[in-house]
PDB file of C-alpha atoms in Angstrom:
ATOM      1  CA  MET A  12    -100.211  25.316 -39.977  1.00 38.00           C
ATOM      2  CA  PRO A  13    -101.040  21.606 -40.247  1.00 37.00           C
ATOM      3  CA  ARG A  14     -98.560  19.354 -38.439  1.00 37.00           C
ATOM      4  CA  THR A  15     -99.631  15.891 -39.610  1.00 37.00           C
ATOM      5  CA  ARG A  16     -97.446  15.856 -42.711  1.00 37.00           C
ATOM      6  CA  HIS A  17     -94.341  16.390 -40.571  1.00 40.00           C
ATOM      7  CA  THR A  18     -94.930  13.592 -38.057  1.00 36.00           C
ATOM      8  CA  THR A  19     -92.880  10.850 -39.711  1.00 36.00           C
ATOM      9  CA  ALA A  20     -89.984  13.105 -40.678  1.00 39.00           C
ATOM     10  CA  PHE A  21     -89.915  14.750 -37.263  1.00 39.00           C
ATOM     11  CA  ALA A  22     -89.742  11.371 -35.526  1.00 38.00           C
ATOM     12  CA  LEU A  23     -86.917  10.423 -37.848  1.00 39.00           C
ATOM     13  CA  ILE A  24     -84.752  13.421 -37.097  1.00 41.00           C
ATOM     14  CA  THR A  25     -85.281  13.534 -33.361  1.00 40.00           C
ATOM     15  CA  ALA A  26     -84.855   9.823 -32.783  1.00 36.00           C
ATOM     16  CA  ALA A  27     -82.431   8.694 -35.423  1.00 37.00           C
ATOM     17  CA  THR A  28     -80.195  11.658 -36.068  1.00 38.00           C
ATOM     18  CA  LEU A  29     -80.515  14.330 -33.405  1.00 38.00           C
ATOM     19  CA  THR A  30     -80.944  12.441 -30.142  1.00 34.00           C
ATOM     20  CA  LEU A  31     -78.831  13.233 -27.104  1.00 32.00           C
ATOM     21  CA  THR A  32     -80.053  10.194 -25.197  1.00 29.00           C
ATOM     22  CA  ALA A  33     -78.986   6.581 -25.576  1.00 30.00           C
ATOM     23  CA  CYS A  34     -82.352   5.413 -26.863  1.00 30.00           C
ATOM     24  CA  GLY A  35     -82.352   6.195 -30.579  1.00 29.00           C
ATOM     25  CA  SER A  36     -84.990   4.542 -32.734  1.00 26.00           C
ATOM     26  CA  GLY A  37     -84.921   3.997 -36.444  1.00 29.00           C
ATOM     27  CA  ASP A  38     -82.140   2.173 -38.258  1.00 28.00           C
ATOM     28  CA  PRO A  39     -79.139   4.244 -39.316  1.00 29.00           C
ATOM     29  CA  ALA A  40     -78.086   1.774 -41.988  1.00 29.00           C
ATOM     30  CA  ALA A  41     -74.408   1.300 -42.555  1.00 30.00           C
ATOM     31  CA  SER A  42     -72.891   2.522 -45.796  1.00 32.00           C
ATOM     32  CA  PRO A  43     -71.436  -0.153 -48.085  1.00 32.00           C
ATOM     33  CA  ALA A  44     -67.977  -1.276 -47.066  1.00 32.00           C
ATOM     34  CA  GLY A  45     -65.410   1.263 -48.106  1.00 36.00           C
ATOM     35  CA  ALA A  46     -67.964   3.912 -49.011  1.00 37.00           C
ATOM     36  CA  ALA A  47     -66.862   7.404 -48.120  1.00 43.00           C
ATOM     37  CA  GLY A  48     -69.771   9.583 -49.238  1.00 46.00           C
ATOM     38  CA  PRO A  49     -72.643  10.868 -47.080  1.00 49.00           C
ATOM     39  CA  ALA A  50     -75.288   8.312 -46.164  1.00 50.00           C
ATOM     40  CA  ALA A  51     -78.760   8.222 -47.622  1.00 50.00           C
ATOM     41  CA  LYS A  52     -81.598  10.214 -46.081  1.00 58.00           C
ATOM     42  CA  GLY A  53     -82.374   8.988 -42.581  1.00 60.00           C
ATOM     43  CA  ALA A  54     -79.051   7.192 -42.116  1.00 77.00           C
ATOM     44  CA  VAL A  55     -76.039   8.273 -40.094  1.00 87.00           C
ATOM     45  CA  PRO A  56     -72.867   7.529 -42.105  1.00 91.00           C
ATOM     46  CA  THR A  57     -70.900   4.610 -40.680  1.00 91.00           C
ATOM     47  CA  ALA A  58     -68.148   4.100 -43.271  1.00 95.00           C
ATOM     48  CA  ASP A  59     -64.771   3.524 -41.608  1.00 96.00           C
ATOM     49  CA  VAL A  60     -62.368   6.143 -42.941  1.00 97.00           C
ATOM     50  CA  VAL A  61     -59.921   6.377 -40.031  1.00 97.00           C
ATOM     51  CA  SER A  62     -58.859   2.888 -38.914  1.00 95.00           C
ATOM     52  CA  GLY A  63     -56.055   2.849 -41.464  1.00 95.00           C
ATOM     53  CA  VAL A  64     -54.392   5.959 -40.033  1.00 98.00           C
ATOM     54  CA  ARG A  65     -50.873   5.264 -38.785  1.00 97.00           C
ATOM     55  CA  LYS A  66     -48.612   7.017 -36.308  1.00 98.00           C
ATOM     56  CA  ASP A  67     -46.457   9.832 -37.625  1.00 98.00           C
ATOM     57  CA  ALA A  68     -43.203   9.937 -35.687  1.00 98.00           C
ATOM     58  CA  ALA A  69     -42.540  13.612 -36.406  1.00 98.00           C
ATOM     59  CA  ALA A  70     -45.932  14.720 -35.088  1.00 98.00           C
ATOM     60  CA  ALA A  71     -45.735  12.394 -32.072  1.00 98.00           C
ATOM     61  CA  ALA A  72     -42.325  13.798 -31.175  1.00 98.00           C
ATOM     62  CA  LEU A  73     -43.996  17.170 -30.527  1.00 98.00           C
ATOM     63  CA  LEU A  74     -46.053  15.735 -27.660  1.00 98.00           C
ATOM     64  CA  PRO A  75     -45.085  16.471 -24.064  1.00 96.00           C
ATOM     65  CA  ALA A  76     -43.070  13.544 -22.702  1.00 96.00           C
ATOM     66  CA  GLY A  77     -45.704  12.693 -20.092  1.00 95.00           C
ATOM     67  CA  ILE A  78     -48.518  12.374 -22.619  1.00 95.00           C
ATOM     68  CA  ARG A  79     -46.330  10.442 -25.033  1.00 95.00           C
ATOM     69  CA  SER A  80     -45.287   7.927 -22.385  1.00 95.00           C
ATOM     70  CA  SER A  81     -48.843   7.514 -21.063  1.00 96.00           C
ATOM     71  CA  GLY A  82     -50.063   6.423 -24.490  1.00 97.00           C
ATOM     72  CA  THR A  83     -53.526   7.874 -23.840  1.00 97.00           C
ATOM     73  CA  LEU A  84     -55.415  11.080 -24.552  1.00 96.00           C
ATOM     74  CA  SER A  85     -58.425  12.209 -22.513  1.00 97.00           C
ATOM     75  CA  ILE A  86     -61.084  13.746 -24.757  1.00 98.00           C
ATOM     76  CA  ALA A  87     -64.317  15.402 -23.649  1.00 98.00           C
ATOM     77  CA  SER A  88     -66.885  15.215 -26.452  1.00 97.00           C
ATOM     78  CA  SER A  89     -70.170  17.043 -26.710  1.00 94.00           C
ATOM     79  CA  VAL A  90     -72.734  14.768 -28.363  1.00 92.00           C
ATOM     80  CA  GLY A  91     -75.680  16.583 -29.868  1.00 83.00           C
ATOM     81  CA  SER A  92     -76.349  15.996 -33.535  1.00 82.00           C
ATOM     82  CA  PRO A  93     -74.752  14.965 -36.798  1.00 90.00           C
ATOM     83  CA  PRO A  94     -72.555  15.785 -38.520  1.00 95.00           C
ATOM     84  CA  GLY A  95     -70.725  16.817 -35.341  1.00 95.00           C
ATOM     85  CA  ALA A  96     -71.372  13.913 -32.978  1.00 96.00           C
ATOM     86  CA  THR A  97     -74.343  11.641 -32.336  1.00 93.00           C
ATOM     87  CA  TYR A  98     -75.230   8.111 -31.224  1.00 93.00           C
ATOM     88  CA  LEU A  99     -75.907   5.268 -33.603  1.00 93.00           C
ATOM     89  CA  ALA A 100     -78.994   3.097 -33.189  1.00 91.00           C
ATOM     90  CA  ASP A 101     -77.368   0.920 -30.502  1.00 93.00           C
ATOM     91  CA  GLY A 102     -77.442   3.932 -28.186  1.00 92.00           C
ATOM     92  CA  THR A 103     -73.763   3.666 -27.232  1.00 94.00           C
ATOM     93  CA  THR A 104     -71.634   3.928 -30.387  1.00 96.00           C
ATOM     94  CA  LEU A 105     -70.578   7.478 -31.183  1.00 97.00           C
ATOM     95  CA  ALA A 106     -70.304   8.786 -34.732  1.00 97.00           C
ATOM     96  CA  GLY A 107     -69.614  12.153 -36.274  1.00 97.00           C
ATOM     97  CA  VAL A 108     -66.987  14.358 -37.825  1.00 98.00           C
ATOM     98  CA  ASP A 109     -65.672  15.316 -34.367  1.00 98.00           C
ATOM     99  CA  ILE A 110     -65.408  11.652 -33.429  1.00 98.00           C
ATOM    100  CA  ASP A 111     -63.585  10.757 -36.641  1.00 98.00           C
ATOM    101  CA  PHE A 112     -61.136  13.636 -36.305  1.00 98.00           C
ATOM    102  CA  GLY A 113     -60.490  12.903 -32.630  1.00 98.00           C
ATOM    103  CA  ASP A 114     -59.754   9.249 -33.383  1.00 98.00           C
ATOM    104  CA  ALA A 115     -57.641  10.060 -36.440  1.00 98.00           C
ATOM    105  CA  VAL A 116     -55.484  12.655 -34.673  1.00 98.00           C
ATOM    106  CA  ALA A 117     -54.957  10.287 -31.729  1.00 98.00           C
ATOM    107  CA  SER A 118     -53.762   7.607 -34.169  1.00 98.00           C
ATOM    108  CA  VAL A 119     -51.330  10.003 -35.863  1.00 98.00           C
ATOM    109  CA  LEU A 120     -49.904  10.834 -32.439  1.00 98.00           C
ATOM    110  CA  GLY A 121     -49.691   7.189 -31.395  1.00 98.00           C
ATOM    111  CA  LEU A 122     -52.222   7.643 -28.592  1.00 98.00           C
ATOM    112  CA  LYS A 123     -55.351   5.795 -27.524  1.00 97.00           C
ATOM    113  CA  PRO A 124     -58.313   8.147 -27.040  1.00 96.00           C
ATOM    114  CA  LYS A 125     -60.141   7.940 -23.717  1.00 97.00           C
ATOM    115  CA  ARG A 126     -63.380   9.692 -24.567  1.00 97.00           C
ATOM    116  CA  GLU A 127     -65.963  10.946 -22.104  1.00 97.00           C
ATOM    117  CA  VAL A 128     -69.275  12.464 -23.170  1.00 96.00           C
ATOM    118  CA  ALA A 129     -69.833  15.839 -21.519  1.00 95.00           C
ATOM    119  CA  ALA A 130     -72.321  18.690 -21.827  1.00 91.00           C
ATOM    120  CA  PHE A 131     -71.298  21.298 -24.388  1.00 89.00           C
ATOM    121  CA  GLU A 132     -71.382  24.165 -21.898  1.00 88.00           C
ATOM    122  CA  ALA A 133     -69.305  22.202 -19.349  1.00 93.00           C
ATOM    123  CA  ILE A 134     -66.347  21.280 -21.559  1.00 96.00           C
ATOM    124  CA  LEU A 135     -64.461  24.572 -21.832  1.00 95.00           C
ATOM    125  CA  PRO A 136     -64.481  25.243 -18.048  1.00 94.00           C
ATOM    126  CA  ALA A 137     -63.399  21.632 -17.449  1.00 96.00           C
ATOM    127  CA  LEU A 138     -60.410  22.100 -19.746  1.00 96.00           C
ATOM    128  CA  GLY A 139     -59.312  25.058 -17.661  1.00 90.00           C
ATOM    129  CA  SER A 140     -59.440  22.940 -14.509  1.00 91.00           C
ATOM    130  CA  GLY A 141     -57.352  20.203 -16.108  1.00 91.00           C
ATOM    131  CA  LYS A 142     -60.111  17.578 -16.042  1.00 94.00           C
ATOM    132  CA  TYR A 143     -59.641  16.841 -19.752  1.00 96.00           C
ATOM    133  CA  GLU A 144     -56.719  17.324 -22.116  1.00 97.00           C
ATOM    134  CA  VAL A 145     -58.810  18.208 -25.174  1.00 98.00           C
ATOM    135  CA  GLY A 146     -62.433  18.958 -25.995  1.00 98.00           C
ATOM    136  CA  THR A 147     -64.526  18.549 -29.130  1.00 98.00           C
ATOM    137  CA  GLY A 148     -67.966  19.985 -29.812  1.00 95.00           C
ATOM    138  CA  ASN A 149     -67.787  21.999 -33.023  1.00 94.00           C
ATOM    139  CA  PHE A 150     -66.229  24.780 -30.955  1.00 95.00           C
ATOM    140  CA  GLY A 151     -66.118  27.976 -32.975  1.00 94.00           C
ATOM    141  CA  VAL A 152     -62.943  30.016 -32.577  1.00 96.00           C
ATOM    142  CA  THR A 153     -63.847  33.452 -31.219  1.00 94.00           C
ATOM    143  CA  ASP A 154     -61.658  36.179 -29.773  1.00 95.00           C
ATOM    144  CA  GLU A 155     -63.570  35.970 -26.492  1.00 94.00           C
ATOM    145  CA  ARG A 156     -63.011  32.228 -26.145  1.00 95.00           C
ATOM    146  CA  SER A 157     -59.356  32.544 -27.134  1.00 97.00           C
ATOM    147  CA  ARG A 158     -58.702  34.647 -24.047  1.00 96.00           C
ATOM    148  CA  THR A 159     -59.000  31.510 -21.909  1.00 96.00           C
ATOM    149  CA  ILE A 160     -58.855  28.614 -24.397  1.00 97.00           C
ATOM    150  CA  ASP A 161     -56.352  27.503 -27.039  1.00 98.00           C
ATOM    151  CA  PHE A 162     -57.597  26.047 -30.314  1.00 98.00           C
ATOM    152  CA  VAL A 163     -56.174  23.931 -33.102  1.00 98.00           C
ATOM    153  CA  THR A 164     -58.383  24.337 -36.170  1.00 98.00           C
ATOM    154  CA  TYR A 165     -59.623  21.537 -38.408  1.00 98.00           C
ATOM    155  CA  LEU A 166     -62.850  22.899 -39.966  1.00 98.00           C
ATOM    156  CA  ASN A 167     -64.515  26.057 -41.157  1.00 97.00           C
ATOM    157  CA  ASP A 168     -68.200  26.137 -40.205  1.00 96.00           C
ATOM    158  CA  GLY A 169     -70.160  28.974 -38.638  1.00 92.00           C
ATOM    159  CA  GLN A 170     -73.607  30.355 -37.942  1.00 95.00           C
ATOM    160  CA  GLY A 171     -76.759  30.000 -40.002  1.00 97.00           C
ATOM    161  CA  PHE A 172     -80.553  29.852 -39.888  1.00 98.00           C
ATOM    162  CA  ALA A 173     -83.356  27.445 -40.754  1.00 98.00           C
ATOM    163  CA  VAL A 174     -87.132  27.939 -40.845  1.00 98.00           C
ATOM    164  CA  ARG A 175     -90.347  26.058 -41.595  1.00 98.00           C
ATOM    165  CA  ASP A 176     -91.474  26.023 -45.193  1.00 96.00           C
ATOM    166  CA  ASP A 177     -94.318  28.405 -44.367  1.00 96.00           C
ATOM    167  CA  SER A 178     -91.968  31.122 -43.084  1.00 97.00           C
ATOM    168  CA  LYS A 179     -91.920  34.445 -44.896  1.00 95.00           C
ATOM    169  CA  LEU A 180     -88.253  34.926 -44.057  1.00 96.00           C
ATOM    170  CA  THR A 181     -86.044  34.777 -47.125  1.00 93.00           C
ATOM    171  CA  ALA A 182     -82.667  35.561 -45.532  1.00 95.00           C
ATOM    172  CA  VAL A 183     -81.250  36.901 -42.285  1.00 97.00           C
ATOM    173  CA  THR A 184     -78.452  39.190 -43.395  1.00 95.00           C
ATOM    174  CA  ASP A 185     -78.897  41.418 -40.350  1.00 96.00           C
ATOM    175  CA  LEU A 186     -80.255  40.358 -36.965  1.00 97.00           C
ATOM    176  CA  VAL A 187     -82.874  43.099 -37.079  1.00 97.00           C
ATOM    177  CA  ARG A 188     -84.631  40.821 -39.585  1.00 97.00           C
ATOM    178  CA  LEU A 189     -85.478  38.679 -36.545  1.00 98.00           C
ATOM    179  CA  CYS A 190     -87.273  41.462 -34.642  1.00 98.00           C
ATOM    180  CA  GLY A 191     -90.645  40.297 -33.358  1.00 98.00           C
ATOM    181  CA  LEU A 192     -89.845  36.615 -33.913  1.00 98.00           C
ATOM    182  CA  THR A 193     -88.908  33.782 -31.558  1.00 98.00           C
ATOM    183  CA  VAL A 194     -85.503  32.239 -32.196  1.00 98.00           C
ATOM    184  CA  GLY A 195     -84.550  28.767 -30.982  1.00 98.00           C
ATOM    185  CA  THR A 196     -80.927  27.824 -30.357  1.00 96.00           C
ATOM    186  CA  ALA A 197     -78.680  25.679 -28.179  1.00 91.00           C
ATOM    187  CA  ALA A 198     -77.609  26.861 -24.742  1.00 89.00           C
ATOM    188  CA  GLY A 199     -74.037  27.955 -24.096  1.00 86.00           C
ATOM    189  CA  THR A 200     -73.205  28.512 -27.769  1.00 90.00           C
ATOM    190  CA  THR A 201     -71.889  31.366 -29.899  1.00 89.00           C
ATOM    191  CA  PHE A 202     -75.425  31.596 -31.293  1.00 94.00           C
ATOM    192  CA  GLU A 203     -76.878  32.436 -27.896  1.00 95.00           C
ATOM    193  CA  VAL A 204     -74.119  34.986 -27.291  1.00 93.00           C
ATOM    194  CA  THR A 205     -74.646  36.617 -30.691  1.00 94.00           C
ATOM    195  CA  LEU A 206     -78.408  36.824 -30.243  1.00 97.00           C
ATOM    196  CA  GLU A 207     -78.291  38.235 -26.708  1.00 96.00           C
ATOM    197  CA  LYS A 208     -75.566  40.730 -27.592  1.00 95.00           C
ATOM    198  CA  ASN A 209     -77.623  42.169 -30.460  1.00 96.00           C
ATOM    199  CA  ARG A 210     -81.150  42.044 -29.033  1.00 95.00           C
ATOM    200  CA  HIS A 211     -81.053  45.774 -28.206  1.00 97.00           C
ATOM    201  CA  ARG A 212     -80.819  46.642 -31.881  1.00 97.00           C
ATOM    202  CA  CYS A 213     -84.527  45.974 -32.374  1.00 98.00           C
ATOM    203  CA  ALA A 214     -85.490  48.669 -29.865  1.00 97.00           C
ATOM    204  CA  GLU A 215     -83.017  51.045 -31.497  1.00 97.00           C
ATOM    205  CA  ALA A 216     -84.781  50.384 -34.792  1.00 96.00           C
ATOM    206  CA  GLY A 217     -88.151  51.050 -33.167  1.00 97.00           C
ATOM    207  CA  ARG A 218     -89.231  47.422 -33.417  1.00 97.00           C
ATOM    208  CA  LYS A 219     -90.243  44.713 -30.980  1.00 98.00           C
ATOM    209  CA  ALA A 220     -87.273  42.684 -29.752  1.00 97.00           C
ATOM    210  CA  TYR A 221     -86.903  39.084 -30.823  1.00 98.00           C
ATOM    211  CA  ASP A 222     -87.302  36.422 -28.155  1.00 98.00           C
ATOM    212  CA  VAL A 223     -84.545  33.855 -27.616  1.00 98.00           C
ATOM    213  CA  LYS A 224     -85.388  30.343 -26.421  1.00 98.00           C
ATOM    214  CA  THR A 225     -82.423  28.118 -25.559  1.00 96.00           C
ATOM    215  CA  TYR A 226     -82.416  24.341 -25.274  1.00 93.00           C
ATOM    216  CA  SER A 227     -79.910  21.844 -23.908  1.00 85.00           C
ATOM    217  CA  ASP A 228     -80.170  19.407 -26.802  1.00 81.00           C
ATOM    218  CA  ALA A 229     -80.633  19.548 -30.542  1.00 81.00           C
ATOM    219  CA  SER A 230     -83.847  17.536 -30.681  1.00 86.00           C
ATOM    220  CA  ALA A 231     -85.592  20.089 -28.474  1.00 92.00           C
ATOM    221  CA  VAL A 232     -84.521  22.915 -30.792  1.00 94.00           C
ATOM    222  CA  TRP A 233     -86.126  21.177 -33.772  1.00 94.00           C
ATOM    223  CA  THR A 234     -89.211  20.212 -31.752  1.00 94.00           C
ATOM    224  CA  SER A 235     -89.761  23.879 -30.976  1.00 97.00           C
ATOM    225  CA  LEU A 236     -89.567  24.789 -34.663  1.00 97.00           C
ATOM    226  CA  GLN A 237     -91.770  21.952 -35.890  1.00 95.00           C
ATOM    227  CA  GLN A 238     -94.433  22.668 -33.275  1.00 96.00           C
ATOM    228  CA  GLY A 239     -94.460  26.398 -33.918  1.00 96.00           C
ATOM    229  CA  ARG A 240     -93.035  27.483 -30.561  1.00 97.00           C
ATOM    230  CA  THR A 241     -90.149  29.117 -32.389  1.00 98.00           C
ATOM    231  CA  ASP A 242     -90.094  30.801 -35.784  1.00 98.00           C
ATOM    232  CA  VAL A 243     -86.481  30.269 -36.755  1.00 98.00           C
ATOM    233  CA  VAL A 244     -83.510  28.166 -35.621  1.00 98.00           C
ATOM    234  CA  MET A 245     -79.956  29.468 -35.353  1.00 97.00           C
ATOM    235  CA  SER A 246     -77.243  26.817 -35.338  1.00 95.00           C
ATOM    236  CA  THR A 247     -74.149  25.583 -37.158  1.00 95.00           C
ATOM    237  CA  ILE A 248     -74.161  25.820 -40.930  1.00 96.00           C
ATOM    238  CA  ASN A 249     -73.209  22.159 -41.300  1.00 96.00           C
ATOM    239  CA  GLY A 250     -75.692  21.016 -38.668  1.00 94.00           C
ATOM    240  CA  LEU A 251     -78.546  22.898 -40.276  1.00 96.00           C
ATOM    241  CA  ARG A 252     -77.777  21.646 -43.767  1.00 95.00           C
ATOM    242  CA  TYR A 253     -77.566  18.076 -42.476  1.00 93.00           C
ATOM    243  CA  ALA A 254     -80.782  18.368 -40.462  1.00 92.00           C
ATOM    244  CA  VAL A 255     -82.981  19.816 -43.203  1.00 94.00           C
ATOM    245  CA  ARG A 256     -81.974  16.953 -45.491  1.00 90.00           C
ATOM    246  CA  GLN A 257     -83.461  14.545 -42.946  1.00 87.00           C
ATOM    247  CA  GLN A 258     -86.903  16.066 -42.453  1.00 87.00           C
ATOM    248  CA  GLU A 259     -89.756  17.572 -44.399  1.00 90.00           C
ATOM    249  CA  GLY A 260     -91.325  20.957 -43.902  1.00 94.00           C
ATOM    250  CA  VAL A 261     -88.145  22.865 -43.031  1.00 97.00           C
ATOM    251  CA  ARG A 262     -85.511  24.597 -45.113  1.00 97.00           C
ATOM    252  CA  PHE A 263     -82.035  26.012 -44.690  1.00 97.00           C
ATOM    253  CA  LEU A 264     -82.304  29.774 -44.874  1.00 97.00           C
ATOM    254  CA  ASN A 265     -78.793  31.163 -45.204  1.00 97.00           C
ATOM    255  CA  GLU A 266     -75.304  31.368 -43.795  1.00 96.00           C
ATOM    256  CA  PHE A 267     -74.819  34.302 -41.439  1.00 96.00           C
ATOM    257  CA  LYS A 268     -71.208  34.183 -40.290  1.00 94.00           C
ATOM    258  CA  ARG A 269     -68.294  31.843 -40.877  1.00 95.00           C
ATOM    259  CA  LEU A 270     -66.095  30.646 -37.991  1.00 95.00           C
ATOM    260  CA  ASP A 271     -63.094  28.375 -37.748  1.00 97.00           C
ATOM    261  CA  VAL A 272     -63.720  25.261 -35.648  1.00 98.00           C
ATOM    262  CA  GLY A 273     -61.031  23.715 -33.512  1.00 98.00           C
ATOM    263  CA  PHE A 274     -59.968  21.225 -30.909  1.00 98.00           C
ATOM    264  CA  ALA A 275     -60.148  23.064 -27.576  1.00 98.00           C
ATOM    265  CA  PHE A 276     -57.432  23.065 -24.903  1.00 98.00           C
ATOM    266  CA  LYS A 277     -56.497  24.728 -21.662  1.00 97.00           C
ATOM    267  CA  LYS A 278     -54.798  28.076 -22.308  1.00 97.00           C
ATOM    268  CA  GLY A 279     -51.075  27.631 -22.780  1.00 96.00           C
ATOM    269  CA  THR A 280     -51.332  23.940 -23.616  1.00 97.00           C
ATOM    270  CA  PRO A 281     -48.156  22.240 -24.875  1.00 97.00           C
ATOM    271  CA  LEU A 282     -50.344  19.916 -26.978  1.00 98.00           C
ATOM    272  CA  ALA A 283     -51.192  22.459 -29.685  1.00 98.00           C
ATOM    273  CA  PRO A 284     -48.127  21.999 -31.948  1.00 98.00           C
ATOM    274  CA  ALA A 285     -48.579  18.208 -31.997  1.00 98.00           C
ATOM    275  CA  PHE A 286     -52.289  18.491 -32.853  1.00 98.00           C
ATOM    276  CA  GLN A 287     -51.584  21.033 -35.578  1.00 98.00           C
ATOM    277  CA  ALA A 288     -48.994  18.708 -37.104  1.00 98.00           C
ATOM    278  CA  ALA A 289     -51.408  15.777 -36.853  1.00 98.00           C
ATOM    279  CA  VAL A 290     -54.237  17.607 -38.649  1.00 98.00           C
ATOM    280  CA  ASN A 291     -51.877  18.703 -41.402  1.00 98.00           C
ATOM    281  CA  HIS A 292     -50.607  15.113 -41.688  1.00 98.00           C
ATOM    282  CA  LEU A 293     -54.218  13.955 -42.192  1.00 98.00           C
ATOM    283  CA  LYS A 294     -54.593  16.526 -44.966  1.00 98.00           C
ATOM    284  CA  ALA A 295     -51.447  15.263 -46.650  1.00 98.00           C
ATOM    285  CA  ASP A 296     -52.374  11.560 -46.542  1.00 97.00           C
ATOM    286  CA  GLY A 297     -55.957  12.066 -47.766  1.00 98.00           C
ATOM    287  CA  THR A 298     -57.744  11.085 -44.544  1.00 98.00           C
ATOM    288  CA  TYR A 299     -58.896  14.659 -43.994  1.00 98.00           C
ATOM    289  CA  ASP A 300     -60.785  14.799 -47.292  1.00 98.00           C
ATOM    290  CA  ARG A 301     -62.273  11.338 -46.726  1.00 98.00           C
ATOM    291  CA  ILE A 302     -63.725  12.397 -43.375  1.00 98.00           C
ATOM    292  CA  LEU A 303     -65.302  15.520 -44.840  1.00 98.00           C
ATOM    293  CA  LYS A 304     -66.696  13.618 -47.825  1.00 97.00           C
ATOM    294  CA  LYS A 305     -68.205  10.978 -45.530  1.00 97.00           C
ATOM    295  CA  TRP A 306     -70.163  13.647 -43.659  1.00 96.00           C
ATOM    296  CA  GLY A 307     -71.019  15.734 -46.718  1.00 94.00           C
ATOM    297  CA  ILE A 308     -69.135  18.815 -45.553  1.00 96.00           C
ATOM    298  CA  SER A 309     -66.283  19.137 -48.036  1.00 96.00           C
ATOM    299  CA  ALA A 310     -67.006  22.871 -48.311  1.00 95.00           C
ATOM    300  CA  SER A 311     -65.802  23.217 -44.708  1.00 97.00           C
ATOM    301  CA  ALA A 312     -62.201  22.253 -45.470  1.00 98.00           C
ATOM    302  CA  VAL A 313     -59.396  24.476 -44.197  1.00 97.00           C
ATOM    303  CA  GLU A 314     -56.213  25.001 -46.181  1.00 97.00           C
ATOM    304  CA  THR A 315     -54.025  24.333 -43.169  1.00 98.00           C
ATOM    305  CA  SER A 316     -54.495  23.863 -39.430  1.00 98.00           C
ATOM    306  CA  GLN A 317     -53.799  26.919 -37.274  1.00 98.00           C
ATOM    307  CA  ILE A 318     -53.238  27.502 -33.578  1.00 98.00           C
ATOM    308  CA  SER A 319     -55.730  30.002 -32.128  1.00 98.00           C
ATOM    309  CA  PRO A 320     -56.167  32.200 -35.209  1.00 98.00           C
ATOM    310  CA  PRO A 321     -58.064  35.500 -34.927  1.00 97.00           C
ATOM    311  CA  GLU A 322     -61.833  35.249 -35.153  1.00 96.00           C
ATOM    312  CA  ILE A 323     -63.157  35.504 -38.699  1.00 94.00           C
ATOM    313  CA  LYS A 324     -64.907  38.851 -38.902  1.00 88.00           C
TER     314      LYS A 324
END
């Protein structure tokens, strides 16, 4: 299919909203002061909705004494694409729902976040080794992950699909609908696990297996779709909805599976009760809703934060 009509939009999404490198182009214009809604097309929201958050003594009292006395919290953040986490146009400032929630929870607990950007697939193992105290990266809560990782939930997101406008796919309600196609997704994710685990079903149905191509950053996933090297993208529901609003020639296909999303910790962490109390405090004072509204994901609200709940089936 012709590619020329997608050139401008594709440059916009890869450079301004989906870059993993510190060299974004474009101008993610700031929202008006005090604005809390999602930014206009092509702009990463920059409204400040968390600086007014104050310490909650009851939540802070749940922290381990060592963390409370240190006054700091080490956070490993995966930076891939909005609305999760991305870079603004200066190439150094981080923005995203994960960034806002990390900063807000730290404020409730009276801690200063010490954030380090890390690869998505490296964060969970690093938590187990004690390198970081908490990780963010839109980590879906699965039973398999919960065997070695503790979670404190703050969102409900999940798995979905997007395609080019010329695709004949109307919905992927069963993965056998993907047989014979090439699926692009991010490496080390629940999407990759789901796709690999179910690939055999095509042969059982007497059909050609789908091919899975994994990429280390979000821009490469969308490049593969725009250039026709993949037929469909599997990613987060919120990420897909955000991305298709920023570019022409692609469309959100459908939700496939919902998952809770949580802060990730080393198994057995003593931090979980404090984080749960902090998230619920943010819900009570209105900050929680303001963060979701800013990023256009109010439908992903949870009723209450939970510690390592069962995977949503």
